[in-house]
Amino acid sequence: MTAETRPLRPAHPLESWEPAFAALTREVAAQGGDLVLEPAPQARATDLRLDPAGPARPAVAAALGAGLPTHPNTWTATDDGEIVWLGPDEWLVTSRYARPDAAEPALRPLVAGHGGAAVDVTGQRVALRLRGRLARELLALGCALDLHPSAFPGGHCAQTLLGQAGVLLLALGDGDDYLIHVRSSFAGYLAEWLLDAATEFRGAAPAAGT
Amino acid sequence: MQLIDCPWCGPREELEFHYGGQAHVSYPPDPQALTDEQWGHFVFFRDNPKGPFPERWVHGAGCRRWFNAVRDTRTHEFLAVYPIGAARPGVPGGDA
Ligand SMILES: [Zn+2]
């Protein structure tokens, strides 16, 4: 063994799945289908709890640069992430560039005096992006919700079950672009489930090595 | 599969929910004053009606919020869903 120096870089928890995801896209495309599955960039995540009718909300919205969605099962976009409704007094704030003003140390002082809380949950979930014309059909194989854009348009989200795993599902577009947050320890299972469920879109020959 | 109407998320499949037992069982204001028999009654004894029954449910796989529901124990039909802390609503066919 020779010692070598390599710069460290953050690895995505699902990095090792990327060849299998790419093979899926390739084989589905060969059948005339359109399905792209890929690990979504890891984002800093903060779980935010506060009374939506309380005094802390304007300051939080100013810090995040976007309002907290109060309608159940919706999300709003920030410059580099999302604010996702998780409950009547709970939101998930994500930031792909780990903006300091969307992080626990900045948000906590804004809400702590009013009975709220901000907790860093960056390692809690892993995100997958699923898009393409067949995306909704694939999700329908393991998710009971009506994901048709008339019922689940862009800007909507849902905490529900996909296969056997609890997921936080975000509609990025109208019917063909989804962000799937899953608990880190379920990420491998969900990747495997999605690849298995997509078998029927790959064509007749069983895919080697999956 | 039966759908349960989460007050926040709307209708979801039954397996997203967990049952929490009879609703409106309040903690005794002065537990020290209870006899062993009264305490045992509070801890272990619950109604078991045939018909509408107020129950606690939690949307465990969704918004993770608790709520109350009146369910008909004969048919499993959910007759009403209402917030924790609210009074039990009158339901059609219920004995209220
Ligand atoms: Zn719910």
CSV table of C-alpha atoms and ligand atoms in Angstrom, one decimal:
chain,number,residue,atom,x,y,z
A,1,MET,CA,0.0,0.0,0.0
A,2,THR,CA,1.3,3.4,-0.9
A,3,ALA,CA,0.3,6.4,1.0
A,4,GLU,CA,-1.5,8.9,-1.1
A,5,THR,CA,-3.0,12.2,-0.2
A,6,ARG,CA,-6.4,13.0,-1.5
A,7,PRO,CA,-8.6,15.9,-0.7
A,8,LEU,CA,-11.6,14.9,1.4
A,9,ARG,CA,-14.9,15.6,-0.1
A,10,PRO,CA,-18.4,15.0,1.3
A,11,ALA,CA,-19.9,11.8,0.0
A,12,HIS,CA,-23.6,11.4,-0.6
A,13,PRO,CA,-25.0,8.5,1.4
A,14,LEU,CA,-26.4,7.0,-1.8
A,15,GLU,CA,-23.3,7.6,-3.9
A,16,SER,CA,-22.7,3.9,-4.4
A,17,TRP,CA,-26.2,3.5,-5.9
A,18,GLU,CA,-25.5,6.0,-8.7
A,19,PRO,CA,-24.4,3.4,-11.3
A,20,ALA,CA,-27.6,1.4,-10.7
A,21,PHE,CA,-29.7,4.5,-11.0
A,22,ALA,CA,-28.0,5.5,-14.2
A,23,ALA,CA,-28.5,2.0,-15.6
A,24,LEU,CA,-32.2,2.3,-14.8
A,25,THR,CA,-32.5,5.6,-16.7
A,26,ARG,CA,-30.6,4.1,-19.7
A,27,GLU,CA,-32.6,1.0,-19.9
A,28,VAL,CA,-35.9,2.7,-19.5
A,29,ALA,CA,-34.9,5.2,-22.2
A,30,ALA,CA,-34.1,2.3,-24.5
A,31,GLN,CA,-37.8,1.3,-24.1
A,32,GLY,CA,-38.9,4.8,-25.0
A,33,GLY,CA,-39.6,5.6,-21.4
A,34,ASP,CA,-38.5,8.6,-19.4
A,35,LEU,CA,-37.4,8.1,-15.8
A,36,VAL,CA,-34.5,9.7,-13.9
A,37,LEU,CA,-33.6,8.6,-10.4
A,38,GLU,CA,-30.7,10.3,-8.7
A,39,PRO,CA,-29.4,11.3,-5.2
A,40,ALA,CA,-30.4,14.9,-4.5
A,41,PRO,CA,-27.7,17.2,-3.1
A,42,GLN,CA,-27.4,16.9,0.6
A,43,ALA,CA,-28.8,20.0,2.3
A,44,ARG,CA,-28.5,21.4,5.8
A,45,ALA,CA,-31.9,20.7,7.5
A,46,THR,CA,-33.4,22.4,10.5
A,47,ASP,CA,-36.6,21.3,12.3
A,48,LEU,CA,-38.4,24.5,13.3
A,49,ARG,CA,-41.3,24.6,15.8
A,50,LEU,CA,-43.2,27.7,16.7
A,51,ASP,CA,-46.7,28.9,17.3
A,52,PRO,CA,-47.9,30.1,13.8
A,53,ALA,CA,-50.1,32.7,15.5
A,54,GLY,CA,-47.3,33.9,17.8
A,55,PRO,CA,-44.9,36.9,17.5
A,56,ALA,CA,-41.9,35.0,16.2
A,57,ARG,CA,-43.1,34.3,12.7
A,58,PRO,CA,-42.3,37.6,11.0
A,59,ALA,CA,-38.7,37.5,12.2
A,60,VAL,CA,-38.3,33.9,11.1
A,61,ALA,CA,-39.8,34.7,7.6
A,62,ALA,CA,-37.4,37.6,7.3
A,63,ALA,CA,-34.4,35.5,8.2
A,64,LEU,CA,-35.4,32.8,5.8
A,65,GLY,CA,-36.4,35.1,3.0
A,66,ALA,CA,-39.7,33.3,2.6
A,67,GLY,CA,-42.9,32.9,4.5
A,68,LEU,CA,-43.7,29.7,6.5
A,69,PRO,CA,-46.4,27.8,4.6
A,70,THR,CA,-49.5,27.5,6.9
A,71,HIS,CA,-51.6,25.4,4.5
A,72,PRO,CA,-51.1,21.7,5.5
A,73,ASN,CA,-49.0,19.7,3.1
A,74,THR,CA,-47.4,22.5,1.1
A,75,TRP,CA,-43.9,23.9,0.9
A,76,THR,CA,-42.4,27.2,-0.2
A,77,ALA,CA,-39.1,27.8,-1.9
A,78,THR,CA,-36.2,29.8,-0.5
A,79,ASP,CA,-33.1,30.9,-2.4
A,80,ASP,CA,-31.4,27.6,-1.9
A,81,GLY,CA,-33.9,25.2,-0.3
A,82,GLU,CA,-37.4,24.7,0.9
A,83,ILE,CA,-39.6,25.4,3.9
A,84,VAL,CA,-41.8,22.3,4.3
A,85,TRP,CA,-45.0,22.1,6.3
A,86,LEU,CA,-44.6,19.1,8.8
A,87,GLY,CA,-47.4,20.0,11.2
A,88,PRO,CA,-49.5,22.9,12.4
A,89,ASP,CA,-46.6,24.2,14.4
A,90,GLU,CA,-43.6,22.4,12.7
A,91,TRP,CA,-41.6,23.0,9.6
A,92,LEU,CA,-38.5,21.6,7.9
A,93,VAL,CA,-36.1,24.2,6.7
A,94,THR,CA,-33.5,23.0,4.1
A,95,SER,CA,-30.5,25.0,2.8
A,96,ARG,CA,-28.3,23.5,0.1
A,97,TYR,CA,-25.5,26.0,0.6
A,98,ALA,CA,-25.9,25.8,4.4
A,99,ARG,CA,-26.7,29.4,4.8
A,100,PRO,CA,-25.9,30.5,8.4
A,101,ASP,CA,-29.2,32.5,8.7
A,102,ALA,CA,-31.2,29.3,8.0
A,103,ALA,CA,-29.4,27.3,10.6
A,104,GLU,CA,-30.1,26.3,14.1
A,105,PRO,CA,-27.9,28.9,15.8
A,106,ALA,CA,-29.5,31.7,14.0
A,107,LEU,CA,-33.1,30.5,14.2
A,108,ARG,CA,-33.1,29.4,17.8
A,109,PRO,CA,-32.9,32.9,19.3
A,110,LEU,CA,-35.8,34.0,17.2
A,111,VAL,CA,-38.2,31.4,18.5
A,112,ALA,CA,-36.8,30.2,21.9
A,113,GLY,CA,-38.3,33.2,23.8
A,114,HIS,CA,-41.7,32.4,22.4
A,115,GLY,CA,-41.9,28.7,23.2
A,116,GLY,CA,-40.5,27.5,19.9
A,117,ALA,CA,-37.5,25.4,19.0
A,118,ALA,CA,-35.0,25.0,16.2
A,119,VAL,CA,-33.0,21.8,16.0
A,120,ASP,CA,-30.5,20.8,13.4
A,121,VAL,CA,-31.6,17.5,11.7
A,122,THR,CA,-29.2,17.5,8.8
A,123,GLY,CA,-28.3,13.9,9.2
A,124,GLN,CA,-31.8,12.7,9.8
A,125,ARG,CA,-32.9,12.4,6.1
A,126,VAL,CA,-31.5,11.6,2.7
A,127,ALA,CA,-33.1,13.0,-0.4
A,128,LEU,CA,-33.7,11.3,-3.8
A,129,ARG,CA,-34.9,13.1,-6.9
A,130,LEU,CA,-37.2,11.2,-9.2
A,131,ARG,CA,-38.4,12.8,-12.4
A,132,GLY,CA,-39.6,11.9,-15.9
A,133,ARG,CA,-42.8,10.9,-17.5
A,134,LEU,CA,-42.9,7.6,-15.6
A,135,ALA,CA,-42.1,9.1,-12.2
A,136,ARG,CA,-45.7,9.3,-11.0
A,137,GLU,CA,-46.5,5.8,-12.3
A,138,LEU,CA,-43.5,4.4,-10.4
A,139,LEU,CA,-44.5,6.1,-7.1
A,140,ALA,CA,-48.0,4.8,-7.5
A,141,LEU,CA,-46.7,1.3,-7.2
A,142,GLY,CA,-45.9,1.9,-3.5
A,143,CYS,CA,-47.7,5.1,-2.5
A,144,ALA,CA,-51.5,5.2,-1.9
A,145,LEU,CA,-51.8,9.0,-2.4
A,146,ASP,CA,-53.3,10.5,-5.5
A,147,LEU,CA,-50.3,12.2,-7.0
A,148,HIS,CA,-52.0,13.4,-10.1
A,149,PRO,CA,-51.1,17.1,-10.6
A,150,SER,CA,-54.8,18.0,-10.1
A,151,ALA,CA,-54.5,16.7,-6.6
A,152,PHE,CA,-50.8,17.0,-5.9
A,153,PRO,CA,-49.4,19.9,-8.0
A,154,GLY,CA,-46.1,21.6,-7.6
A,155,GLY,CA,-45.7,23.2,-4.2
A,156,HIS,CA,-47.5,20.4,-2.4
A,157,CYS,CA,-45.9,17.9,-0.1
A,158,ALA,CA,-46.9,14.8,1.9
A,159,GLN,CA,-45.6,12.8,4.7
A,160,THR,CA,-46.7,9.3,3.9
A,161,LEU,CA,-45.5,5.7,3.1
A,162,LEU,CA,-43.6,4.6,0.0
A,163,GLY,CA,-43.1,0.9,0.0
A,164,GLN,CA,-42.6,0.2,3.7
A,165,ALA,CA,-40.7,3.4,4.4
A,166,GLY,CA,-42.0,6.7,5.7
A,167,VAL,CA,-41.1,9.5,3.3
A,168,LEU,CA,-41.5,13.2,2.9
A,169,LEU,CA,-42.6,13.7,-0.7
A,170,LEU,CA,-42.3,17.1,-2.4
A,171,ALA,CA,-43.9,17.8,-5.8
A,172,LEU,CA,-41.3,20.0,-7.5
A,173,GLY,CA,-43.2,20.2,-10.8
A,174,ASP,CA,-46.7,19.3,-12.0
A,175,GLY,CA,-46.7,15.5,-12.0
A,176,ASP,CA,-43.2,14.5,-13.2
A,177,ASP,CA,-40.7,15.8,-10.7
A,178,TYR,CA,-40.4,14.7,-7.1
A,179,LEU,CA,-38.1,15.1,-4.2
A,180,ILE,CA,-38.2,12.2,-1.8
A,181,HIS,CA,-36.8,12.7,1.7
A,182,VAL,CA,-36.3,9.4,3.6
A,183,ARG,CA,-34.9,8.6,7.0
A,184,SER,CA,-31.2,7.9,6.5
A,185,SER,CA,-31.4,4.4,7.8
A,186,PHE,CA,-34.2,3.6,5.3
A,187,ALA,CA,-32.4,5.2,2.3
A,188,GLY,CA,-30.8,2.0,1.1
A,189,TYR,CA,-34.0,0.1,1.4
A,190,LEU,CA,-35.9,2.8,-0.5
A,191,ALA,CA,-33.2,2.9,-3.3
A,192,GLU,CA,-33.6,-0.9,-3.6
A,193,TRP,CA,-37.4,-0.7,-3.6
A,194,LEU,CA,-37.5,2.0,-6.3
A,195,LEU,CA,-35.1,0.0,-8.5
A,196,ASP,CA,-37.1,-3.2,-8.0
A,197,ALA,CA,-40.5,-1.4,-8.6
A,198,ALA,CA,-39.1,0.1,-11.8
A,199,THR,CA,-38.3,-3.3,-13.2
A,200,GLU,CA,-41.4,-3.3,-15.3
A,201,PHE,CA,-40.3,-0.2,-17.1
A,202,ARG,CA,-37.0,-1.7,-18.2
A,203,GLY,CA,-38.2,-4.0,-20.8
A,204,ALA,CA,-38.3,-7.7,-21.2
A,205,ALA,CA,-34.7,-8.8,-20.5
A,206,PRO,CA,-34.0,-9.0,-16.8
A,207,ALA,CA,-31.3,-6.4,-15.9
A,208,ALA,CA,-28.0,-7.9,-14.9
A,209,GLY,CA,-26.5,-7.1,-11.6
A,210,THR,CA,-29.4,-5.5,-10.0
B,1,MET,CA,-58.2,-0.3,2.7
B,2,GLN,CA,-60.1,2.0,5.1
B,3,LEU,CA,-59.3,5.7,4.9
B,4,ILE,CA,-59.1,7.8,8.1
B,5,ASP,CA,-59.6,11.5,7.8
B,6,CYS,CA,-56.6,13.2,9.5
B,7,PRO,CA,-57.8,16.7,10.6
B,8,TRP,CA,-54.6,18.1,9.0
B,9,CYS,CA,-53.6,15.8,6.1
B,10,GLY,CA,-57.0,14.7,4.9
B,11,PRO,CA,-57.9,11.1,4.1
B,12,ARG,CA,-55.1,8.7,4.5
B,13,GLU,CA,-54.8,4.9,4.6
B,14,GLU,CA,-55.5,3.3,7.9
B,15,LEU,CA,-52.0,1.9,8.3
B,16,GLU,CA,-50.5,5.4,8.6
B,17,PHE,CA,-52.4,5.7,12.0
B,18,HIS,CA,-52.1,4.2,15.4
B,19,TYR,CA,-54.8,3.7,18.0
B,20,GLY,CA,-54.5,5.4,21.3
B,21,GLY,CA,-57.4,4.0,23.3
B,22,GLN,CA,-60.5,5.7,24.8
B,23,ALA,CA,-60.6,9.5,24.6
B,24,HIS,CA,-61.7,11.9,27.3
B,25,VAL,CA,-60.1,9.8,30.1
B,26,SER,CA,-58.6,12.6,32.2
B,27,TYR,CA,-55.9,12.2,34.8
B,28,PRO,CA,-57.2,12.3,38.3
B,29,PRO,CA,-56.8,15.8,39.8
B,30,ASP,CA,-55.5,14.4,43.1
B,31,PRO,CA,-54.1,10.9,42.5
B,32,GLN,CA,-53.0,10.7,46.1
B,33,ALA,CA,-56.6,10.8,47.3
B,34,LEU,CA,-57.6,7.7,45.3
B,35,THR,CA,-58.0,4.3,46.9
B,36,ASP,CA,-56.1,1.5,45.2
B,37,GLU,CA,-59.4,0.4,43.7
B,38,GLN,CA,-60.1,3.8,42.2
B,39,TRP,CA,-56.6,4.0,40.9
B,40,GLY,CA,-56.9,0.6,39.3
B,41,HIS,CA,-60.1,1.7,37.7
B,42,PHE,CA,-58.4,4.8,36.2
B,43,VAL,CA,-55.4,2.8,34.9
B,44,PHE,CA,-57.1,-0.4,33.6
B,45,PHE,CA,-60.8,0.1,33.1
B,46,ARG,CA,-62.1,1.4,29.8
B,47,ASP,CA,-65.5,1.5,28.2
B,48,ASN,CA,-66.2,-1.1,25.6
B,49,PRO,CA,-69.4,-0.1,23.9
B,50,LYS,CA,-71.0,-1.7,20.9
B,51,GLY,CA,-71.5,1.3,18.7
B,52,PRO,CA,-70.0,4.8,18.6
B,53,PHE,CA,-66.9,5.2,20.8
B,54,PRO,CA,-64.7,8.3,21.2
B,55,GLU,CA,-61.1,7.3,20.7
B,56,ARG,CA,-57.6,8.8,20.4
B,57,TRP,CA,-55.7,8.3,17.2
B,58,VAL,CA,-52.3,9.5,16.0
B,59,HIS,CA,-51.3,10.0,12.4
B,60,GLY,CA,-47.9,8.3,13.0
B,61,ALA,CA,-46.7,8.1,9.4
B,62,GLY,CA,-47.9,11.6,8.5
B,63,CYS,CA,-48.0,14.7,10.5
B,64,ARG,CA,-47.6,12.8,13.8
B,65,ARG,CA,-50.4,14.7,15.5
B,66,TRP,CA,-52.9,13.2,17.9
B,67,PHE,CA,-56.6,13.7,17.4
B,68,ASN,CA,-59.9,12.3,18.6
B,69,ALA,CA,-62.4,10.4,16.5
B,70,VAL,CA,-65.8,8.7,17.1
B,71,ARG,CA,-65.7,5.3,15.6
B,72,ASP,CA,-68.5,2.8,15.4
B,73,THR,CA,-67.1,-0.4,16.9
B,74,ARG,CA,-69.6,-2.5,15.0
B,75,THR,CA,-68.7,-1.3,11.5
B,76,HIS,CA,-65.3,0.5,12.0
B,77,GLU,CA,-66.9,3.5,10.4
B,78,PHE,CA,-65.5,6.8,11.5
B,79,LEU,CA,-68.4,9.1,12.4
B,80,ALA,CA,-66.5,12.2,13.4
B,81,VAL,CA,-63.0,13.5,13.7
B,82,TYR,CA,-62.2,16.4,16.1
B,83,PRO,CA,-59.3,18.0,17.9
B,84,ILE,CA,-57.8,16.9,21.2
B,85,GLY,CA,-59.4,19.0,23.9
B,86,ALA,CA,-62.6,19.6,22.1
B,87,ALA,CA,-65.9,18.2,23.4
B,88,ARG,CA,-67.2,15.0,21.8
B,89,PRO,CA,-69.4,16.0,18.9
B,90,GLY,CA,-72.9,14.6,18.6
B,91,VAL,CA,-72.9,12.1,15.8
B,92,PRO,CA,-75.8,10.6,13.8
B,93,GLY,CA,-76.8,7.4,15.6
B,94,GLY,CA,-74.5,8.1,18.5
B,95,ASP,CA,-75.7,7.9,22.1
B,96,ALA,CA,-73.6,11.0,22.9
C,1,ZN,ZN,-51.9,14.0,9.5
